[in-house]
Short mmCIF file of C-alpha atoms and ligand atoms in Angstrom, two decimals:
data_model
loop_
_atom_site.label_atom_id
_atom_site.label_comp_id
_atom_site.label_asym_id
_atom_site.label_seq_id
_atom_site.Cartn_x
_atom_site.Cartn_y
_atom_site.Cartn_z
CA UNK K 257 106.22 83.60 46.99
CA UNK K 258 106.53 82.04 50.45
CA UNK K 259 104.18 83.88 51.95
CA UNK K 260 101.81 83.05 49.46
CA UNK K 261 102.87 79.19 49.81
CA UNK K 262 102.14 79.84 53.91
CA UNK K 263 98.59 81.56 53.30
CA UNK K 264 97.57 78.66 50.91
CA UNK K 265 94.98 76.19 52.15
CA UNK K 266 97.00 73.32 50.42
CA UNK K 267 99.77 74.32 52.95
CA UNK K 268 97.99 74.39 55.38
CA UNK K 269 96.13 71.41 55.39
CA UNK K 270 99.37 69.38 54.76
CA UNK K 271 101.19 70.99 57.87
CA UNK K 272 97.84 69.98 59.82
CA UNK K 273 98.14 66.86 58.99
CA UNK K 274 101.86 66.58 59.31
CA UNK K 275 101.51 67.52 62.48
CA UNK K 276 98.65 65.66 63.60
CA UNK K 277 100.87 62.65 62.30
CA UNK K 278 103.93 63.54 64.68
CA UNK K 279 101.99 64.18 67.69
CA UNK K 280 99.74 60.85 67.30
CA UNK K 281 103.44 59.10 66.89
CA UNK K 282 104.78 60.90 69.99
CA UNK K 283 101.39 60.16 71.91
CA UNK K 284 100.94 56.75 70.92
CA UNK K 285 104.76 55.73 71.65
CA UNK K 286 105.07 57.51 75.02
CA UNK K 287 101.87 55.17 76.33
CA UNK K 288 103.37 52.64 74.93
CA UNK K 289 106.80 52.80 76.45
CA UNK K 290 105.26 54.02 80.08
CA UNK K 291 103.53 50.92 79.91
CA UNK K 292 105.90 48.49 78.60
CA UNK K 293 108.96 49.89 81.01
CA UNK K 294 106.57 51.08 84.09
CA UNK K 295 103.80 48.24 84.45
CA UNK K 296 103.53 44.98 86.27
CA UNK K 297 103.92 43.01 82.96
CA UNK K 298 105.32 39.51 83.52
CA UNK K 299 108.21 40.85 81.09
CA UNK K 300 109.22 43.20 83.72
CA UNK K 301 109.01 40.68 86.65
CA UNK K 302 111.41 38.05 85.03
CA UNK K 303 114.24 40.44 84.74
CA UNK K 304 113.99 41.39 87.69
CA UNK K 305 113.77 37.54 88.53
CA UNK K 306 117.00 37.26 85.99
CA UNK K 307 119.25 40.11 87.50
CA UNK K 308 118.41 38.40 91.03
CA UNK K 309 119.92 34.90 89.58
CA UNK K 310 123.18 36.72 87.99
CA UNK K 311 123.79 38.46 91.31
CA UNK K 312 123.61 34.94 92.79
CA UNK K 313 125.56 33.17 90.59
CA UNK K 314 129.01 36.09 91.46
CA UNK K 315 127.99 34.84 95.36
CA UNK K 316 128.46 37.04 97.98
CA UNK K 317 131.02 38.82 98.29
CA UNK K 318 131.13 39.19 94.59
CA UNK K 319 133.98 36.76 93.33
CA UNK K 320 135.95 37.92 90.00
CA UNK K 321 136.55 34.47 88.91
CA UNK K 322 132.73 33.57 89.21
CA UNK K 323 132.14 37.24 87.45
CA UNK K 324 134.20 36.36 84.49
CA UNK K 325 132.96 32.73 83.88
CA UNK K 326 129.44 34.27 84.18
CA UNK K 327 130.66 37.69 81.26
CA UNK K 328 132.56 34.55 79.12
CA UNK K 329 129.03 33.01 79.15
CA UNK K 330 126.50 35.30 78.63
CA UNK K 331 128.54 38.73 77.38
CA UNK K 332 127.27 40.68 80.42
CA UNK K 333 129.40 43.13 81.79
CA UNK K 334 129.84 42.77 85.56
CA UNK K 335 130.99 45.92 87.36
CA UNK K 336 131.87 45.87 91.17
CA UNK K 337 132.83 48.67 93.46
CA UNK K 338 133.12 49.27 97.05
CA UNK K 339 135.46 50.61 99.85
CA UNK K 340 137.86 47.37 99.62
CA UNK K 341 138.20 47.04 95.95
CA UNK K 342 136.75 47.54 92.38
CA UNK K 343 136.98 45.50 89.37
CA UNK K 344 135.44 44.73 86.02
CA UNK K 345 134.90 41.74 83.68
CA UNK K 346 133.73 40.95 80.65
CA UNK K 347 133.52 43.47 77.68
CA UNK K 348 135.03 46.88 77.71
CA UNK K 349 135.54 48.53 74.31
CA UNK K 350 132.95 50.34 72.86
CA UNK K 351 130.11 53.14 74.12
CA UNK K 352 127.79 52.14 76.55
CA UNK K 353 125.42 55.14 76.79
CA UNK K 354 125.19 54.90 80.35
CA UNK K 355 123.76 58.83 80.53
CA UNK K 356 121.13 58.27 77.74
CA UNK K 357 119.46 55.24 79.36
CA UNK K 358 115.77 55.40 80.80
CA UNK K 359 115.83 54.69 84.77
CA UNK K 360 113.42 53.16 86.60
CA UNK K 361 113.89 52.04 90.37
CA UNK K 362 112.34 48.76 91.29
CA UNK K 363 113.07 48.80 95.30
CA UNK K 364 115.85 50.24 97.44
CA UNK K 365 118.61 48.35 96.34
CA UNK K 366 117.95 47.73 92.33
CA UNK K 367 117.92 50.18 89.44
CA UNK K 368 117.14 49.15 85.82
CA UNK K 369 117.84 51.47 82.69
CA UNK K 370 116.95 50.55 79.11
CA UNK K 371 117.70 52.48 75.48
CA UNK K 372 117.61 50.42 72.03
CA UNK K 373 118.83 47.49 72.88
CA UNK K 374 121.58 48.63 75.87
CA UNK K 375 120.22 47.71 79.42
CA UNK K 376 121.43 47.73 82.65
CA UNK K 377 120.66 46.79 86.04
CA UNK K 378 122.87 47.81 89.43
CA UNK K 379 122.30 46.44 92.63
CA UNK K 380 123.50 48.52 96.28
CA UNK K 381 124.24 46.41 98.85
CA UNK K 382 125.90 49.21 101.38
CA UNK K 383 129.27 50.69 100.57
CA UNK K 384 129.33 48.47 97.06
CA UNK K 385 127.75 48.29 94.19
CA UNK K 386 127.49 45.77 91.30
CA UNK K 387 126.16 46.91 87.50
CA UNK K 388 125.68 44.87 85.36
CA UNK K 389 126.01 45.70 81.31
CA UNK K 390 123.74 43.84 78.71
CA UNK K 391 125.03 44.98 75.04
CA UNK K 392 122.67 44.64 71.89
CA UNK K 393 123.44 41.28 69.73
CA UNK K 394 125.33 41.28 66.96
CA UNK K 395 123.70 43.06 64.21
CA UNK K 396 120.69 44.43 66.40
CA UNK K 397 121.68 47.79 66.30
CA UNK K 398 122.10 47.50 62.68
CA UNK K 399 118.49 45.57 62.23
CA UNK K 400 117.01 48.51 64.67
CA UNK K 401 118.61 51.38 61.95
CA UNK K 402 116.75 49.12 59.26
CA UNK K 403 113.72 49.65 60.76
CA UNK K 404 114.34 53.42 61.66
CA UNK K 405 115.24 53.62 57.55
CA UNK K 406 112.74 51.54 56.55
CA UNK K 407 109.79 53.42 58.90
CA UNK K 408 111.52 57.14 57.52
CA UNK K 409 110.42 55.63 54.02
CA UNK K 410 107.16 54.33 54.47
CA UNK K 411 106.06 57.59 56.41
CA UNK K 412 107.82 59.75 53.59
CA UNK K 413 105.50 57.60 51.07
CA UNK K 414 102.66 58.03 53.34
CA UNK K 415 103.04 61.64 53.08
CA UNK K 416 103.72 61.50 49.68
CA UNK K 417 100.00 59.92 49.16
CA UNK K 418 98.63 62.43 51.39
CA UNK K 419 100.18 65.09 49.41
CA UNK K 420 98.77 63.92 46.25
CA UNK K 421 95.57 63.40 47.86
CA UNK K 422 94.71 66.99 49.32
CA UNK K 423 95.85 68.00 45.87
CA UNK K 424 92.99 66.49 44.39
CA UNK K 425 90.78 67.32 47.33
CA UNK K 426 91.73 70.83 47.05
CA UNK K 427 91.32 71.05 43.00
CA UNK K 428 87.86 72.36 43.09
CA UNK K 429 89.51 75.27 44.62
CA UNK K 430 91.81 76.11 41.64
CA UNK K 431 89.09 75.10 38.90
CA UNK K 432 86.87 77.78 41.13
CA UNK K 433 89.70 80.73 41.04
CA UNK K 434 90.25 79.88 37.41
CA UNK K 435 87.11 80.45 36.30
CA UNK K 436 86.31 83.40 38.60
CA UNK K 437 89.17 84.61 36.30
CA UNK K 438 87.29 84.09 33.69
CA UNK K 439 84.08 85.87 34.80
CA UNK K 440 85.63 88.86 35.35
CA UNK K 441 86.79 88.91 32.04
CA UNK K 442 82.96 88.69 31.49
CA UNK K 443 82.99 85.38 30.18
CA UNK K 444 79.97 84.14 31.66
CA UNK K 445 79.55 80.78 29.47
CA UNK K 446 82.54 79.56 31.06
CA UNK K 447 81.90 76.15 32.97
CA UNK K 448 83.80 74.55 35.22
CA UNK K 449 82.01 70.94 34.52
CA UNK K 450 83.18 69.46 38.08
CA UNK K 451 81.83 65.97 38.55
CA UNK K 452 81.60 64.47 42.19
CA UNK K 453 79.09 65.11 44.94
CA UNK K 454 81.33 66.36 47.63
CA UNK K 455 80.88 69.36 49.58
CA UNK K 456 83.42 71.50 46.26
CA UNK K 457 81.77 69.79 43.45
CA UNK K 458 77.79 71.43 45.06
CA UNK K 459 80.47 74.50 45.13
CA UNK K 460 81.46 74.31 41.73
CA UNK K 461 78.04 73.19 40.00
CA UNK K 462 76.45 76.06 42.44
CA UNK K 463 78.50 78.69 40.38
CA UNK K 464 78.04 76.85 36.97
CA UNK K 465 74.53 77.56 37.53
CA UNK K 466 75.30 81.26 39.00
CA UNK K 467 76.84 81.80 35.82
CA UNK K 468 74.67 80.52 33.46
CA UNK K 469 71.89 82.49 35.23
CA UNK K 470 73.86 85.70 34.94
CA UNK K 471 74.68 85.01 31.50
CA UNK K 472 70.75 83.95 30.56
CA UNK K 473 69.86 87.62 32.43
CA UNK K 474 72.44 89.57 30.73
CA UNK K 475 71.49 88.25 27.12
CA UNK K 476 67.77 89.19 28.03
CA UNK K 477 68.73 92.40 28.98
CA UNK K 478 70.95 93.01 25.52
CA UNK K 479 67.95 92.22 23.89
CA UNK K 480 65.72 93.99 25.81
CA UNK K 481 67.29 97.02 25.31
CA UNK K 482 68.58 96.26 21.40
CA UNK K 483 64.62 95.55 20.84
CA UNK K 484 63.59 98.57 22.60
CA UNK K 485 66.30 101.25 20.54
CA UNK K 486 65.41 99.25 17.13
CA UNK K 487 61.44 99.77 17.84
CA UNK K 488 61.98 103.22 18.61
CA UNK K 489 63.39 104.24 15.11
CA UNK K 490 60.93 103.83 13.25
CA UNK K 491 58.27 106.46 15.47
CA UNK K 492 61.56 108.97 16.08
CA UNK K 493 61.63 109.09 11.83
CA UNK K 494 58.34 109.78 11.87
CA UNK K 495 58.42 112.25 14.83
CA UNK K 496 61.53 114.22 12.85
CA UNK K 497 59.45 114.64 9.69
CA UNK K 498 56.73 115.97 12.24
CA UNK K 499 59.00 118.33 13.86
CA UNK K 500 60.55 119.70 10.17
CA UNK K 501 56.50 120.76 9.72
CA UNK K 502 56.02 122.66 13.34
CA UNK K 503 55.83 126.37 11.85
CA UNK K 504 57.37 127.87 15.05
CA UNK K 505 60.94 128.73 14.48
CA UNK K 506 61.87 127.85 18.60
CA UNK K 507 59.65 124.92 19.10
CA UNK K 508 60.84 123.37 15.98
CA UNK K 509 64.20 123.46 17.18
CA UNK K 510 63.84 122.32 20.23
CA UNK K 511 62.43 119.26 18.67
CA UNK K 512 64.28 118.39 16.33
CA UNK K 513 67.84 118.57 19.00
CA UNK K 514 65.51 116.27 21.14
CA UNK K 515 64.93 113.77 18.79
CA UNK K 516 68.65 114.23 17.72
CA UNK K 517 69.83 113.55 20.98
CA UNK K 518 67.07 110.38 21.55
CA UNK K 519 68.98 109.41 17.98
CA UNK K 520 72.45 109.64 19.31
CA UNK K 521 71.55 107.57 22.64
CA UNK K 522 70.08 104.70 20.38
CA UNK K 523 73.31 104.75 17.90
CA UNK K 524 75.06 104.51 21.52
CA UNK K 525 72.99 101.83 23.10
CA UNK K 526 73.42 99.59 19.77
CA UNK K 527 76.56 100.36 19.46
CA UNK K 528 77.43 99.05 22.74
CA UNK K 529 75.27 95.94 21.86
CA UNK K 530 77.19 95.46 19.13
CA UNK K 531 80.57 96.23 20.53
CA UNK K 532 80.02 93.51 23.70
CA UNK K 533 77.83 90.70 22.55
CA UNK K 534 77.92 91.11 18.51
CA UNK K 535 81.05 89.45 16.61
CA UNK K 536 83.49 92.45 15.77
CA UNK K 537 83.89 92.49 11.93
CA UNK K 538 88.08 93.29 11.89
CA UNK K 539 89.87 93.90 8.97
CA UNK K 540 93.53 95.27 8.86
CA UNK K 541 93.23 98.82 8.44
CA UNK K 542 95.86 102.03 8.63
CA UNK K 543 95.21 103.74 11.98
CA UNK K 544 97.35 106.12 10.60
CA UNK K 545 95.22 107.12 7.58
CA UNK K 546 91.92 106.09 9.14
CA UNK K 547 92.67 108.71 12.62
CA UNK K 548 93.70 111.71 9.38
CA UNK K 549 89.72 110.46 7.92
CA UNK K 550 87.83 110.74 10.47
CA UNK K 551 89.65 114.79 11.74
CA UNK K 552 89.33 115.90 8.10
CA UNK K 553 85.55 117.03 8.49
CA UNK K 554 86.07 118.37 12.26
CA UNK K 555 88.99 120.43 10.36
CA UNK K 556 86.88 121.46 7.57
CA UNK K 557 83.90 122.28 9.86
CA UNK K 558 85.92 124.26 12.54
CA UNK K 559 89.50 124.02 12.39
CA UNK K 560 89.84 123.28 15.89
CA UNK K 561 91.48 119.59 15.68
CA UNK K 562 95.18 119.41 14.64
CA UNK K 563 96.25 115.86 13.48
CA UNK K 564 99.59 114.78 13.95
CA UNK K 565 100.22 111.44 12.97
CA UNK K 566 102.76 108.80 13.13
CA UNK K 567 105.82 108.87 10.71
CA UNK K 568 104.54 105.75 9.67
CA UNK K 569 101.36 103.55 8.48
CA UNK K 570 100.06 101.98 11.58
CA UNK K 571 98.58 98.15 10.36
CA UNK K 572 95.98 96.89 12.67
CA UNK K 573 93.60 94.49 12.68
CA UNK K 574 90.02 96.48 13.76
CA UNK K 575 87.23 96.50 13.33
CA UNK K 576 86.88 100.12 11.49
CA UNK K 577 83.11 101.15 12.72
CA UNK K 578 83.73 100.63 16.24
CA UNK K 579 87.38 102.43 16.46
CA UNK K 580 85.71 105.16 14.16
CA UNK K 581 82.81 105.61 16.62
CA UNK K 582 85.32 105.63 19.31
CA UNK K 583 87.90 108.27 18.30
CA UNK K 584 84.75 110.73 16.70
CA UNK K 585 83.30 110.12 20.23
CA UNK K 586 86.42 111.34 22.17
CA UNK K 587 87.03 114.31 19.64
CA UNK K 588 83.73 115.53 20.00
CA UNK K 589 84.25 115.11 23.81
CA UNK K 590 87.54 117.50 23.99
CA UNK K 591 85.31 119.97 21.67
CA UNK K 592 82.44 120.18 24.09
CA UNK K 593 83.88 120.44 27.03
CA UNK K 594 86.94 123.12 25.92
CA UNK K 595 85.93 127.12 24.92
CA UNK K 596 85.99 128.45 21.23
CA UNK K 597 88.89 130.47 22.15
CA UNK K 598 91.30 128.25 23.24
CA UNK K 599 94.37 126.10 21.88
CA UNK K 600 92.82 123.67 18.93
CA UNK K 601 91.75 120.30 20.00
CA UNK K 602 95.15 117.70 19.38
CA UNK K 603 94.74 114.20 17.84
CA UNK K 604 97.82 112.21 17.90
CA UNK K 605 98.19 108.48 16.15
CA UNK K 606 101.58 106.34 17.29
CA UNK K 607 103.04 103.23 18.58
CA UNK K 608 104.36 102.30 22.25
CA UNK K 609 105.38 99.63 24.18
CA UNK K 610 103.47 97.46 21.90
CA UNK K 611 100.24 99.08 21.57
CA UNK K 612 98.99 101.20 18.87
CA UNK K 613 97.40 104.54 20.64
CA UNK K 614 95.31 107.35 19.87
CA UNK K 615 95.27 110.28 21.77
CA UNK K 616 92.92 113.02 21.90
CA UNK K 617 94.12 116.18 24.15
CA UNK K 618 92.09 119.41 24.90
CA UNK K 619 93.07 122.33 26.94
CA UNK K 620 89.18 122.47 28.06
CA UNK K 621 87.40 122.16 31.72
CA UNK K 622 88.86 119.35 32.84
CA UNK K 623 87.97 116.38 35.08
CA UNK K 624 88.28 116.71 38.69
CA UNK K 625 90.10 114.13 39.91
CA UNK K 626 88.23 111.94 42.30
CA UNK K 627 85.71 111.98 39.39
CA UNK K 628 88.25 109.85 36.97
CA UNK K 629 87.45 106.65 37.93
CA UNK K 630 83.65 106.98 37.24
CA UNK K 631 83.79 108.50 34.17
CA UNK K 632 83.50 105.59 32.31
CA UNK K 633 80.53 104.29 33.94
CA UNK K 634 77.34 104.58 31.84
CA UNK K 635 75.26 107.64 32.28
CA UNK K 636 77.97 109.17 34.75
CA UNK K 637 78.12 112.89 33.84
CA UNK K 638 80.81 115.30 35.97
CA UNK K 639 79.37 118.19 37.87
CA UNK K 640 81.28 120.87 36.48
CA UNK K 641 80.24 119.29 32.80
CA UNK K 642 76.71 119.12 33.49
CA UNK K 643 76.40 122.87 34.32
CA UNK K 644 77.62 123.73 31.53
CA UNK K 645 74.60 122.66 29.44
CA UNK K 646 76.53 120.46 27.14
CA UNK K 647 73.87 118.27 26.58
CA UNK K 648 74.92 114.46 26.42
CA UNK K 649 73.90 110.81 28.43
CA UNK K 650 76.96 109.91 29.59
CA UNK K 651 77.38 106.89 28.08
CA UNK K 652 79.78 107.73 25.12
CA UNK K 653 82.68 106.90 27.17
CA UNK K 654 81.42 103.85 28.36
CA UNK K 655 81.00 103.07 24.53
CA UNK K 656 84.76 103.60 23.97
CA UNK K 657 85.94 101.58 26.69
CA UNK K 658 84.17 98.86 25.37
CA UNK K 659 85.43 98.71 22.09
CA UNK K 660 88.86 99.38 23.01
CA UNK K 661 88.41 96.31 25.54
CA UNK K 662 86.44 94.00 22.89
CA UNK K 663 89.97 94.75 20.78
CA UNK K 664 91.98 93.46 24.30
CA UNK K 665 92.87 97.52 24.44
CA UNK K 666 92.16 99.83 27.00
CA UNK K 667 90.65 103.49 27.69
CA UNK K 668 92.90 105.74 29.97
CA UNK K 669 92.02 109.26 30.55
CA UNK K 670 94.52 111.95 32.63
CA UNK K 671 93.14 115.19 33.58
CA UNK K 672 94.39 118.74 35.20
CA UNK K 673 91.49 120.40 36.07
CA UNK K 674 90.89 123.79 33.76
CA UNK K 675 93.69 122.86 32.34
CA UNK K 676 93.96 119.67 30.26
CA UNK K 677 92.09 116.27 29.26
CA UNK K 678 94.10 114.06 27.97
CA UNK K 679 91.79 110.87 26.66
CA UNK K 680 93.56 107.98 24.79
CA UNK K 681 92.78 104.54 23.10
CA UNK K 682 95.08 101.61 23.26
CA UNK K 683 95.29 98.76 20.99
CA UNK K 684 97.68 95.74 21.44
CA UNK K 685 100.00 95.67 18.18
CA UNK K 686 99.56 91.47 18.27
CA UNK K 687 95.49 90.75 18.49
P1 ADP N 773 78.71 112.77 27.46
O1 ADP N 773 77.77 112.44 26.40
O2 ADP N 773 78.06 113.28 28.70
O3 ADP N 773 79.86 113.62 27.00
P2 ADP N 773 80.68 110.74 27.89
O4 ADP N 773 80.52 109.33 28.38
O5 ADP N 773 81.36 110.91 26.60
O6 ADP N 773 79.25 111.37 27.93
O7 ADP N 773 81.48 111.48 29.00
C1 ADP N 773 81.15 111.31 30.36
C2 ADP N 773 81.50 112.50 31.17
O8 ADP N 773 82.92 112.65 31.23
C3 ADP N 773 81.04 113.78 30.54
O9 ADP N 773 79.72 114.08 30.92
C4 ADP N 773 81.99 114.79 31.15
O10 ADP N 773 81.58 115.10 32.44
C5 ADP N 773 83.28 114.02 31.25
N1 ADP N 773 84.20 114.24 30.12
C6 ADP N 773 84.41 113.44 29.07
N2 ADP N 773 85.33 113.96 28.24
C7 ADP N 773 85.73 115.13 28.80
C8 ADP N 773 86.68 116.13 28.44
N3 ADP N 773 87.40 116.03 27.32
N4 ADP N 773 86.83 117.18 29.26
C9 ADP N 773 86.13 117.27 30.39
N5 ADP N 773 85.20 116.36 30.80
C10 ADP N 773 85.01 115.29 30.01
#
């Protein structure tokens, strides 16, 4: 969490211009005071001027009486010390902070020091010295803490604004990652609408327009290929009757598991269409009963697929084509790719951690490892799968991850290599 506050550009920013603020304070009142304390104002030259007259009016050698009339009049402290004698008139009680003060030597005999509101002066005239103590008024330091309260405030509200307004600089940024978000998720009609014509709002409208160019492509391309697999039908019907008439036994096989397989890819193809960019028609069905459907015939046919289902019905809204298409595809997946002669192909139906799953496991070839993660892509075929002559695109998988996803699912596969392929659908219980 806070290292995710310290990476943040908002953060940042703000500590940028914090600082900026402090150091242009720190600048700004160090010129200031070097020039006020240090220069030939006339300021400067009238104390001086005014210490001159008090050290007159004590006379020389100081006198106490003329020291006190002097402290009774103007609250100066008076201070004397040399060899002879040392004395002091005038106020005593409280702090003077005679060690904070800020020094500055006029000549060789006079010293002034200054620190809000407290100044001093002392004078060396051989073996003695006189100081002399100026206290704030009455109330001064309290009017100074005013100020230092009142100034804390106003910069705390200043920073306040500035807060607020790098927020709203900044929101671009947020209405950017949001719908980045959203874009992965493939929602490419997602808009972020930003109004403005700073340098974020060009950002924003720049990937409005990315997006909608993306999504313009991608529905061309759905068609596209939709158009294409729906146009082909019609000549592959007419090539299959052909094919049925070829008199040679070979050829005519041949033929007609081409045209099977062309018939299979375009099933696939609109499938997917379907699946990703057509409206899913759900309707609550019984995984339970629908998984125990759609083994019956590979049970019948073969009796290599054992169904063990879940004690009980499994109520989910689907859409029944699609999950049908999906589970057929991953049964006839673990049939391919295992031998005759080994244990029967396992298709499991249950419930956990709030999905609804259905697994299909083989004891078949396997999938090396480093070859999981592409298995899903379309038209991505394993090397040890395609040598065995298995026939197939590649695609069906890609199929299945779809439709789990369209259903806010997921596909995972595990796999031991020659040993087991474990391939298995996820649903979430609440759509
Ligand atoms: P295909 O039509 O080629 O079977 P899929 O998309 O269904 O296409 O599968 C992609 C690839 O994943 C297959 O070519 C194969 O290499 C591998 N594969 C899928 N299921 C299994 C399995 N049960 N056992 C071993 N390999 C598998």
């Amino acid at each position: 969490m806070i290292k995710k506050l310290l990476s943040s550009v908002f953060t940042k920013l703000l500590f940028i211009v914090i600082c900026s603020a402090v150091l242009l304070n720190i600048i700004l009142f160090g010129i200031f005071t070097h020039y006020v304390e240090n220069s030939e104002t006339s300021l400067n030259r009238h104390r001086v001027i005014y210490i001159r007259f008090l050290r007159d009016e004590i006379g020389y050698p100081p006198d106490m009486k003329k020291a006190e009339a002097l402290s009774a009049k103007t609250g100066v402290t008076v201070i004397y010390s040399s060899l002879k004698e040392s004395w002091i008139t005038g106020r005593t009680e409280g702090r003077f902070p005679e060690n904070k003060l800020h020094y500055r030597k006029i000549d060789e005999n006079l010293t002034l020091g200054t620190l809000h509101g407290y100044h001093s002066a002392e004078i060396t005239e051989g073996d003695s010295s006189i100081k002399f103590r100026f206290w704030p008024m009455t109330g001064e330091m309290e009017r100074l803490r005013m100020y230092g309260w009142f100034m804390i405030g106003a910069v705390s509200l200043l920073m306040g604004a500035v807060y607020m307004l790098i927020r709203h600089t900044l929101n671009p940024i947020n209405s950017l990652s949001a719908a980045i978000a959203e874009v992965k998720k493939e929602n490419y009609d997602y808009k972020i609408n930003r109004c403005g014509s700073d340098e974020l709002a060009h950002l924003c409208n720049m990937f409005d327009s990315l997006t909608s160019e993306i999504s313009r492509s991608i529905k061309y391309k759905n068609k596209l290929l939709t158009g294409i697999s729906h146009e082909l039908r019609t000549p592959l019907t007419s090539l299959r009757i052909a094919a049925e008439m070829v008199k040679d036994e070979f050829l005519r096989k041949d033929m007609t598991d081409d045209i099977k397989q062309m018939d299979t890819l375009i099933d696939y193809l609109m499938e997917g269409a379907r699946i990703k960019y057509g409206a899913l028609k759900k309707k609550y069905t019984d995984i339970n009963k629908l998984t125990g459907e759609i083994c019956n015939p590979y049970k019948e046919k073969n009796g290599r697929v054992v169904f063990v289902p879940h004690p009980y019905p499994i109520e989910l809204n689907v859409d029944t084509k699609a999950v049908e298409h999906a589970v057929r595809n991953l049964i006839d997946n673990a049939l391919k790719y295992s031998e005759e002669n080994c244990e029967p192909v396992t298709v499991e139906s249950g419930v956990m951690n709030g999905f609804t799953f259905i697994k299909v496991t083989d004891k078949g070839i396997g999938i090396p490892e480093d070859e999981l993660k592409f298995i899903t892509e379309p038209f991505y075929r394993t090397d040890i799968s395609r040598n065995k002559k298995t026939g197939g695109y590649g695609i069906g998988l890609d199929i299945c991850k779809q439709i789990a996803e369209a259903h806010g699912g997921k596909l995972e596969i595990k796999s031991v290599l020659y040993k087991e392929t474990e391939a298995c659908l996820y649903f979430p219980v609440e759509q």
